[in-house]
PDB file of C-alpha atoms in Angstrom:
ATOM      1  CA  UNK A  23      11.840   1.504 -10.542  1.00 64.00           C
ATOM      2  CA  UNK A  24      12.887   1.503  -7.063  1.00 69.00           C
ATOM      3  CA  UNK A  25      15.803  -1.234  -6.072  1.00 93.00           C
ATOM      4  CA  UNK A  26      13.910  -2.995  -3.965  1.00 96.00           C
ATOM      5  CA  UNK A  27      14.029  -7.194  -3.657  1.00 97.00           C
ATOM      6  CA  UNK A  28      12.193  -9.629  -1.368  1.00 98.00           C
ATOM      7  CA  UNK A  29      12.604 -13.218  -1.411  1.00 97.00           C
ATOM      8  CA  UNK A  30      11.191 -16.034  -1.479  1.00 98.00           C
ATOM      9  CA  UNK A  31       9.125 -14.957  -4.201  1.00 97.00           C
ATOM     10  CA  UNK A  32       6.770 -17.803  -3.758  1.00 98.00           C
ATOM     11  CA  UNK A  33       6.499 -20.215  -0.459  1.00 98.00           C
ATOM     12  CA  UNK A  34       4.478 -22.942   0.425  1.00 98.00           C
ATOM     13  CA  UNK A  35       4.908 -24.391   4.086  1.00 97.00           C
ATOM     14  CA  UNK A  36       3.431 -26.259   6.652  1.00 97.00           C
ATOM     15  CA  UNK A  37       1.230 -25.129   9.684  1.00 97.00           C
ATOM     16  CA  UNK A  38       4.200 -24.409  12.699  1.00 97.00           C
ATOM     17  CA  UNK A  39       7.220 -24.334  10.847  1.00 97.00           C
ATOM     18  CA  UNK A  40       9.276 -21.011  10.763  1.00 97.00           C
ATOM     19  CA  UNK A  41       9.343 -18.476   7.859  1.00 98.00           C
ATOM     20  CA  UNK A  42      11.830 -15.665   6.345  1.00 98.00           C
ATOM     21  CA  UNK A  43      10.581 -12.852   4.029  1.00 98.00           C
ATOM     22  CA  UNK A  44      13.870 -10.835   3.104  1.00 98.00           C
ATOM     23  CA  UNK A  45      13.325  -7.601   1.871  1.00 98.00           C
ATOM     24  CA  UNK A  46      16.265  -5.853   0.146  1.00 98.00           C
ATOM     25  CA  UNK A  47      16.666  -2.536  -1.227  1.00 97.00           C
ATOM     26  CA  UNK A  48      19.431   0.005  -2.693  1.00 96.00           C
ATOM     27  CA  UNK A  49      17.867   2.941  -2.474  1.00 93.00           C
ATOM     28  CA  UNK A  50      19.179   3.377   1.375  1.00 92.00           C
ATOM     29  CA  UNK A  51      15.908   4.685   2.084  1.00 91.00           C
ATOM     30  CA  UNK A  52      15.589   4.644   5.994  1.00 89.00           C
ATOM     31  CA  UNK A  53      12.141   3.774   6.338  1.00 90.00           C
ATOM     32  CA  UNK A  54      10.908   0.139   5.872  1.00 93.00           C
ATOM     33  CA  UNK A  55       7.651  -1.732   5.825  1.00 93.00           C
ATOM     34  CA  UNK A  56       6.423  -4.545   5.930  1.00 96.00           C
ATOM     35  CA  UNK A  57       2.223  -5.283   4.854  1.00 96.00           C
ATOM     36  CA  UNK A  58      -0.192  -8.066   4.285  1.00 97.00           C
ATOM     37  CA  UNK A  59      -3.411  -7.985   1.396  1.00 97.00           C
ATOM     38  CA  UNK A  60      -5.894 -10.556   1.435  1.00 95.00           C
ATOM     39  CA  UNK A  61      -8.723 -10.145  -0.042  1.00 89.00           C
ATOM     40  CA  UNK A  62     -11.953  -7.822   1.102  1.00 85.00           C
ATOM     41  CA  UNK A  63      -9.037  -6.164   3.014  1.00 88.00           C
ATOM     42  CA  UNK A  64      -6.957  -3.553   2.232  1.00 85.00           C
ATOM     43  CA  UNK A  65      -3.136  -3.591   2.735  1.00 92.00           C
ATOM     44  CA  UNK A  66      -2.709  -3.852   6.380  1.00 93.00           C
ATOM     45  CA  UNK A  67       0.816  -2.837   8.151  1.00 92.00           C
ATOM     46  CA  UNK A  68       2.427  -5.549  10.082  1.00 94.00           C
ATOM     47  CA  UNK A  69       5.770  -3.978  11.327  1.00 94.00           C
ATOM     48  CA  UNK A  70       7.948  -0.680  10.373  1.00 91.00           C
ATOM     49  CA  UNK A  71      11.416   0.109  10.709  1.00 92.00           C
ATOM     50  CA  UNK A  72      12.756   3.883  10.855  1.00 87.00           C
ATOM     51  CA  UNK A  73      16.300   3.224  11.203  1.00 89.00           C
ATOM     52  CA  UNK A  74      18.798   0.380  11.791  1.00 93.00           C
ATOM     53  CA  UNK A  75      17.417  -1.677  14.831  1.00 92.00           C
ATOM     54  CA  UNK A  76      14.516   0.692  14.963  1.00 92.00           C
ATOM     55  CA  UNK A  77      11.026  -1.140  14.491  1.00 92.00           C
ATOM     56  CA  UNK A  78       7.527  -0.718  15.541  1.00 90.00           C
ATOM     57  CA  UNK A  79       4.437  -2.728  15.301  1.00 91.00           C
ATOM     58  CA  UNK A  80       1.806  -2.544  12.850  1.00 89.00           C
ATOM     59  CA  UNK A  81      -2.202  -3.047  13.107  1.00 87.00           C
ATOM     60  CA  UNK A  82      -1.551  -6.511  12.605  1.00 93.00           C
ATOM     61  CA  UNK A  83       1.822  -7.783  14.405  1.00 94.00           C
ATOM     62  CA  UNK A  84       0.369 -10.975  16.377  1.00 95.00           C
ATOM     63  CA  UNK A  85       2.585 -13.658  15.145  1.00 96.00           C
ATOM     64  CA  UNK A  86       5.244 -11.667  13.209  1.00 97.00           C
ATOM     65  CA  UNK A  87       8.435 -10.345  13.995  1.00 97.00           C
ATOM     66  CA  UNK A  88      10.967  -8.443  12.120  1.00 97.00           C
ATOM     67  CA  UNK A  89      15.094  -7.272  12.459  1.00 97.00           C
ATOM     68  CA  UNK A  90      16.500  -4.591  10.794  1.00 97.00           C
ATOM     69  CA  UNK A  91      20.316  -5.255  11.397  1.00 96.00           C
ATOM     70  CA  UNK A  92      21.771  -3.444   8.121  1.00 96.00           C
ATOM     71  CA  UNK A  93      19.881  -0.281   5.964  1.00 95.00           C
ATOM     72  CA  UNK A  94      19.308  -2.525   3.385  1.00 97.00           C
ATOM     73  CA  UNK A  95      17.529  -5.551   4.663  1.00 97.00           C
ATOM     74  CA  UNK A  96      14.546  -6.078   6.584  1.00 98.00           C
ATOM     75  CA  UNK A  97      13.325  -9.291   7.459  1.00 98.00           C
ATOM     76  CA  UNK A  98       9.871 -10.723   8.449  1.00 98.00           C
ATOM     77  CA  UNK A  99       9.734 -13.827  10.515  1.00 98.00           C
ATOM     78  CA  UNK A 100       6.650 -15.880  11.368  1.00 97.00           C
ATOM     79  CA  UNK A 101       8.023 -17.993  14.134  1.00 94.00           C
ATOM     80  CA  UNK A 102       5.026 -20.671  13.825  1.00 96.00           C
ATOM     81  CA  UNK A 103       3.067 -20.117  11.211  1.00 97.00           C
ATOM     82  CA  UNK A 104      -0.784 -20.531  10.762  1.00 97.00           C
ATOM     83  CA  UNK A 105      -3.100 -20.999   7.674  1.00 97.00           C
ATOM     84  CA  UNK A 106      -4.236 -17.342   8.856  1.00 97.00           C
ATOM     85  CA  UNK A 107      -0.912 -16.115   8.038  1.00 98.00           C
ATOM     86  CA  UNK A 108      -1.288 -17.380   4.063  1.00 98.00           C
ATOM     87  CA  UNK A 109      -1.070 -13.736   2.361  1.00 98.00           C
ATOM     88  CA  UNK A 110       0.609 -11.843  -0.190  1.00 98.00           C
ATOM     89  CA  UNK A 111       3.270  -9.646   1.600  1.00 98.00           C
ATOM     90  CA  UNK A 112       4.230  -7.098   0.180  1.00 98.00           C
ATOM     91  CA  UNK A 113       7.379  -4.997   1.523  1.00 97.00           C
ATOM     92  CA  UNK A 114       7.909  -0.985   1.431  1.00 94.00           C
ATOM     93  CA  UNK A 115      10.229   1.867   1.777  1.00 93.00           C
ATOM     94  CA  UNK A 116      10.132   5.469   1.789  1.00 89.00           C
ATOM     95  CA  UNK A 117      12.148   8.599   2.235  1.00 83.00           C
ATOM     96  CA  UNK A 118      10.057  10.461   4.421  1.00 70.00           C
ATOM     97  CA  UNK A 119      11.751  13.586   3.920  1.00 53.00           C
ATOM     98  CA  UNK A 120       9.375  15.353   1.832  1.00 46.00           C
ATOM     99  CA  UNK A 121       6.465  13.381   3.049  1.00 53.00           C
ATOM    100  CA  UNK A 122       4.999  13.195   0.056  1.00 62.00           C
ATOM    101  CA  UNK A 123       3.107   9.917   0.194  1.00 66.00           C
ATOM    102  CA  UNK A 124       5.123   7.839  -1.955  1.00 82.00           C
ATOM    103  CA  UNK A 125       5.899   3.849  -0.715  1.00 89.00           C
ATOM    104  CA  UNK A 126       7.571   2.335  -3.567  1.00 92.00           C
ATOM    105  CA  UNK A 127       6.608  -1.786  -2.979  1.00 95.00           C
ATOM    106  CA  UNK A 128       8.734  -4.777  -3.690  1.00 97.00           C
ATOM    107  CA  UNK A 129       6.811  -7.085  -5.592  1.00 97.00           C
ATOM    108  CA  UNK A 130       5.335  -9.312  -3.455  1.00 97.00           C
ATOM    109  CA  UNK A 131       6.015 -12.541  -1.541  1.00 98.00           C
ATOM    110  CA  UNK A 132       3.027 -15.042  -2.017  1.00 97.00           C
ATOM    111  CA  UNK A 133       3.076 -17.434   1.261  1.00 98.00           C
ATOM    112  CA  UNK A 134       0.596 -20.569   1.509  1.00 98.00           C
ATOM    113  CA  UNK A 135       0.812 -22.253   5.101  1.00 97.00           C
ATOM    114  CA  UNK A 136      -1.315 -25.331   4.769  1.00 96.00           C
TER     115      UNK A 136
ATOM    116  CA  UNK B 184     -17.938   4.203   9.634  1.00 64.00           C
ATOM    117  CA  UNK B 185     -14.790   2.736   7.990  1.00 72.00           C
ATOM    118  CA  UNK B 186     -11.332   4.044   8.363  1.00 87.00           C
ATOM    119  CA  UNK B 187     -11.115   4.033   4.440  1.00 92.00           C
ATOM    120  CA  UNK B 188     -14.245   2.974   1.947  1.00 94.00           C
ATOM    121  CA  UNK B 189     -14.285   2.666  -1.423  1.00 94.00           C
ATOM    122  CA  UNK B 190     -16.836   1.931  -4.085  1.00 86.00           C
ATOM    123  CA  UNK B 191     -17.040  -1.885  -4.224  1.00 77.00           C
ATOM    124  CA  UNK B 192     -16.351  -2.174  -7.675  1.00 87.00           C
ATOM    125  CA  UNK B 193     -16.196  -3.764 -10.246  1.00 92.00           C
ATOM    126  CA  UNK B 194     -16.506  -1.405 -12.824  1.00 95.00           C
ATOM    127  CA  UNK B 195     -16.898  -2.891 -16.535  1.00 96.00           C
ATOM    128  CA  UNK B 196     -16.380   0.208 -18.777  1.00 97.00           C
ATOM    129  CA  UNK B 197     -16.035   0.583 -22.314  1.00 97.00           C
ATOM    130  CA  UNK B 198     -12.812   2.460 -24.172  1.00 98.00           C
ATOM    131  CA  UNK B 199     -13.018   5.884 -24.567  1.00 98.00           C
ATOM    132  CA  UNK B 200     -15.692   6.261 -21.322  1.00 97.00           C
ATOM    133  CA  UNK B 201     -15.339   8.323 -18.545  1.00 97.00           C
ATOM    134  CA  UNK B 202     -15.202   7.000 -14.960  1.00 97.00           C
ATOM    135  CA  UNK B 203     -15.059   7.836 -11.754  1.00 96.00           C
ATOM    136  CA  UNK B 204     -14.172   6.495  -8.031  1.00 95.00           C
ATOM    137  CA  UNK B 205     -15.384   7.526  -4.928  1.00 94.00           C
ATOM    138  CA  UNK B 206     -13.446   7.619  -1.478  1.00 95.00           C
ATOM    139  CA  UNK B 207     -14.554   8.488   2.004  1.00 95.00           C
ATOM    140  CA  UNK B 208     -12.637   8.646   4.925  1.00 93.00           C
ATOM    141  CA  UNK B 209     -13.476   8.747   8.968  1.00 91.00           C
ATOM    142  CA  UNK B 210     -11.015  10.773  10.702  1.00 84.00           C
ATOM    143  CA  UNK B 211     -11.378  14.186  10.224  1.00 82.00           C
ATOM    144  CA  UNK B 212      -7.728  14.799  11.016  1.00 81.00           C
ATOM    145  CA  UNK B 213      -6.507  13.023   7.911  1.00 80.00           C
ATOM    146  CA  UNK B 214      -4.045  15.541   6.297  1.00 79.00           C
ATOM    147  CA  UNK B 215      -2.905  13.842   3.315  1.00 86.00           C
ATOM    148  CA  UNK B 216      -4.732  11.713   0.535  1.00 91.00           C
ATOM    149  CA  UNK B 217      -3.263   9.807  -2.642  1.00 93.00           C
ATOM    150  CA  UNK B 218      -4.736   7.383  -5.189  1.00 96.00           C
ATOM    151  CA  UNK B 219      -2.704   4.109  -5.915  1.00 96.00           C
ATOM    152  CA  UNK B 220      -2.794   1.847  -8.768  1.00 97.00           C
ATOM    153  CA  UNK B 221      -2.408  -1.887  -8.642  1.00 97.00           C
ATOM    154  CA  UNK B 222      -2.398  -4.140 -11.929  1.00 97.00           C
ATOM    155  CA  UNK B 223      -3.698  -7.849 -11.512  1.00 94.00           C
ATOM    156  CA  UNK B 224      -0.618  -9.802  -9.064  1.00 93.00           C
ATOM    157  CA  UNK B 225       1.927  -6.795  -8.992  1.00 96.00           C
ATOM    158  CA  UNK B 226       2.726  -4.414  -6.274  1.00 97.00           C
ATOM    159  CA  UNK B 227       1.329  -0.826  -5.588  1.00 96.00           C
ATOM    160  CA  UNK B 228       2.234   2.126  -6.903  1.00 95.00           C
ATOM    161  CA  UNK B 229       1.631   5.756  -6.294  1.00 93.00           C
ATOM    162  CA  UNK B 230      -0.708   7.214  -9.414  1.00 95.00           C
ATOM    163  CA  UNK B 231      -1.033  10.870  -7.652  1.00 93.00           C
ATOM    164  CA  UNK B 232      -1.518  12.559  -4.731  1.00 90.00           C
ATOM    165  CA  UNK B 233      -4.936  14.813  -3.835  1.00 92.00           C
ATOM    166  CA  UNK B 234      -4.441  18.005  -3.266  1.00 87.00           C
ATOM    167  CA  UNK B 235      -6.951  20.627  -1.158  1.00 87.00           C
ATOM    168  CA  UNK B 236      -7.397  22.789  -5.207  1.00 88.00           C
ATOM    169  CA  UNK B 237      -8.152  19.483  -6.963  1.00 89.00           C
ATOM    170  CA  UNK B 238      -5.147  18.376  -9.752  1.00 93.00           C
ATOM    171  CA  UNK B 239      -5.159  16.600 -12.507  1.00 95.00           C
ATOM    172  CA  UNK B 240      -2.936  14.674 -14.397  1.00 95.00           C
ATOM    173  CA  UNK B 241      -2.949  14.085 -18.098  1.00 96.00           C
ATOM    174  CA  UNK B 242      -6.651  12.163 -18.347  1.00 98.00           C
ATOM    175  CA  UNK B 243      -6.713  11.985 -14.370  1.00 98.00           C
ATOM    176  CA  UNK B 244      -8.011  14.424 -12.574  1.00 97.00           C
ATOM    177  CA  UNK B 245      -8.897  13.649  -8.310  1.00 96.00           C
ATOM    178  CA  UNK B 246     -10.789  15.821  -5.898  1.00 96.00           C
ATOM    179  CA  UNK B 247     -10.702  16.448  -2.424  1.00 95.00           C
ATOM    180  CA  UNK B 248     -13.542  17.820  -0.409  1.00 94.00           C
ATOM    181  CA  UNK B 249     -13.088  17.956   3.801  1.00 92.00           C
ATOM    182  CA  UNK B 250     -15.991  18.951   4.389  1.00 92.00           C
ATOM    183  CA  UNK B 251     -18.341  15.658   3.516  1.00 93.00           C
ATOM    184  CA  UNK B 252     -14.819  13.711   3.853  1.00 93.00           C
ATOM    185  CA  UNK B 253     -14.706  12.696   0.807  1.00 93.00           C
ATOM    186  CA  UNK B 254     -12.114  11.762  -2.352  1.00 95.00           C
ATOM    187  CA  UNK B 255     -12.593  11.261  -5.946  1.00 96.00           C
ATOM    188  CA  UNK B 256     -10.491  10.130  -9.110  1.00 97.00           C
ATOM    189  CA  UNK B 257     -12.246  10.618 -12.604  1.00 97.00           C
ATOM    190  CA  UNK B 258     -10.573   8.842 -15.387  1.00 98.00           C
ATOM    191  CA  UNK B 259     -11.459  10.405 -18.831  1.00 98.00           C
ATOM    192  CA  UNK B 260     -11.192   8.861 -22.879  1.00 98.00           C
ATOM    193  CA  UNK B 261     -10.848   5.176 -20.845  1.00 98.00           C
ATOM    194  CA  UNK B 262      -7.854   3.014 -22.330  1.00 98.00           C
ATOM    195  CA  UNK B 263      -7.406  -0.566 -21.986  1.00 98.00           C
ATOM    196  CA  UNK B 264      -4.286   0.200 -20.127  1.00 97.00           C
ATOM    197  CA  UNK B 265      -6.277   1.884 -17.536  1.00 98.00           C
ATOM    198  CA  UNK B 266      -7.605  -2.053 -16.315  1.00 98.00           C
ATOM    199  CA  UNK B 267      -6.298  -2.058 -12.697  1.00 97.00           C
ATOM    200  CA  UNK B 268      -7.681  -1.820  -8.969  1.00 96.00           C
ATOM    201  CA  UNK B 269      -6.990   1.694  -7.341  1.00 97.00           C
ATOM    202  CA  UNK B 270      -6.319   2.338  -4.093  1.00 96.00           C
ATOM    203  CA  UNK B 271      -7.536   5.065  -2.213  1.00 95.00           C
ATOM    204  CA  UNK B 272      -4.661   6.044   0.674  1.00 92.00           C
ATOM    205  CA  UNK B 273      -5.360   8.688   3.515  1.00 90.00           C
ATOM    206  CA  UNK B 274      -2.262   9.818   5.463  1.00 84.00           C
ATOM    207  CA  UNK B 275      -2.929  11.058   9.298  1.00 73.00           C
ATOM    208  CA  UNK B 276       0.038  12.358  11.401  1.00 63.00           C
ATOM    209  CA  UNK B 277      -0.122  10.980  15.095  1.00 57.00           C
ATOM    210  CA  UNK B 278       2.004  14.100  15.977  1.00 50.00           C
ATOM    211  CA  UNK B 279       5.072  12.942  17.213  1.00 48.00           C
ATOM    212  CA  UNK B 280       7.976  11.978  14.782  1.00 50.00           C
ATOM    213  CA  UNK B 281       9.505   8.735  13.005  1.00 49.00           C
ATOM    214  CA  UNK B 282       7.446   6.712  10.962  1.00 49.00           C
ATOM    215  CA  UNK B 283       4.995   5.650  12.962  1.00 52.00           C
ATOM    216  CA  UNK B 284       3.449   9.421  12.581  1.00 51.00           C
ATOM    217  CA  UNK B 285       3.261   8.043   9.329  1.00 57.00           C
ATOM    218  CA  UNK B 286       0.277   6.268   9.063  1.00 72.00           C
ATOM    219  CA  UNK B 287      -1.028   5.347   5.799  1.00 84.00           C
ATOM    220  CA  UNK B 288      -4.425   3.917   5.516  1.00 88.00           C
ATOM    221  CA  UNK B 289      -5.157   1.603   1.843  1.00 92.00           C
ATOM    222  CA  UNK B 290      -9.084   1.115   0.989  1.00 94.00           C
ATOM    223  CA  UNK B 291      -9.832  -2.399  -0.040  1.00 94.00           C
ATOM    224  CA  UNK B 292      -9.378  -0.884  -3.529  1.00 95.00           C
ATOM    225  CA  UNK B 293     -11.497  -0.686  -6.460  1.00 95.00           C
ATOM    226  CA  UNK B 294     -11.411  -2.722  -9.480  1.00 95.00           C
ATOM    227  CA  UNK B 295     -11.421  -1.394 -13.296  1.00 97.00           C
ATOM    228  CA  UNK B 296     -11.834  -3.345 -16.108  1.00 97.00           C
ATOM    229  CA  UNK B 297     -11.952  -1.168 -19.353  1.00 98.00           C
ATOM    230  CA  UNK B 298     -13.298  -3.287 -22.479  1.00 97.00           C
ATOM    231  CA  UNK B 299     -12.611  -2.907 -26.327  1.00 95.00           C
TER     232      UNK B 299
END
């Protein structure tokens, strides 16, 4: 499996406090990712990274942001969050190299704002 | 038309049956296609890619036809292992580079239940 780590595992917080996903990996992959799945939707990209201080937004980047300031780590902040932003989020990498397709996921980060 | 649709699912299927999901995409200019498997709370992860020729894979075996747009995975001799939701993910370059010409598009998925 591919080294990749994102903590908290599980959150629970409350409506306009701040939030840290950390996504971790040792594969020194340079692409990063960062999606949402809730249900009757598919997994929906929030923010990318292609390199070290290198990001981009998603299809669904209102209320996120992320920093890339090492290869390894990638980090998803909700600044203020809202009950909309309760989700599993799931972080990604890839070597895009050989564009074959491939994301390998971490496994998940299950956030409940109430 | 949605960007990706899938059969809604669920499918209840008994071991040892044959099954088989259906795919469409919108954009014409989609270039690369791949079916994804996701068991019950766990991440993604890549079950094959769809290629132009059709491939198959041990008891998998997915399909690709541009013309009507459209992708396919059959699973044959049904295990219990087999229980998951699949993904259906279309890949469309935005012709320029870095990853944002990446651009990976998940169906809602499709959910398998295969029963002794």
């Amino acid at each position: 499996d591919a080294g990749i780590t994102q903590s908290p595992r599980h959150k629970v917080t409350e409506t306009g406090t701040p939030v840290t996903l950390r996504c971790h990996q040792t594969e020194n992959h340079r692409y990063m990712y960062w999606y949402r799945q809730d249900p009757g939707h598919g997994l929906r990209l929030i923010h990318y990274s292609y390199g070290v201080k290198d990001t981009d937004k998603g299809e669904v980047s209102d209320g996120y942001s992320v920093s890339r300031s090492k290869t390894e780590d990638f980090l998803l902040t909700l600044e203020s969050a809202t009950s909309s932003q309760t989700s599993v989020y799931f972080c990604a990498i890839s070597d895009m190299r050989e564009a074959t397709g491939e994301l390998f996921f971490g496994e998940g980060s299950r956030l409940t704002v109430l | 038309r949605k960007e990706v649709e899938q059969d809604p699912g669920p499918f209840n299927v008994p071991e040892g049956a044959t099954v088989a999901f259906n795919c469409t995409y919108s954009n014409s200019a989609s270039q690369s296609f791949f079916w994804y498997r996701q068991d019950c709370r766990k991440e993604p992860k890549l079950l094959m890619s769809v290629y132009s020729s059709g491939n198959e894979d041990g008891r998998f075996t997915a399909q690709l036809n541009r013309a009507s747009q459209y992708i396919s995975l059959l699973i044959r001799d049904s295990k219990l292992s087999d229980s998951a939701t699949y993904l259906c993910v279309v890949h469309r370059a935005a012709g320029y580079s870095g990853a944002g010409s990446y651009q990976l598009t998940f169906g809602k998925g499709t959910k398998l239940s295969v029963i002794p």
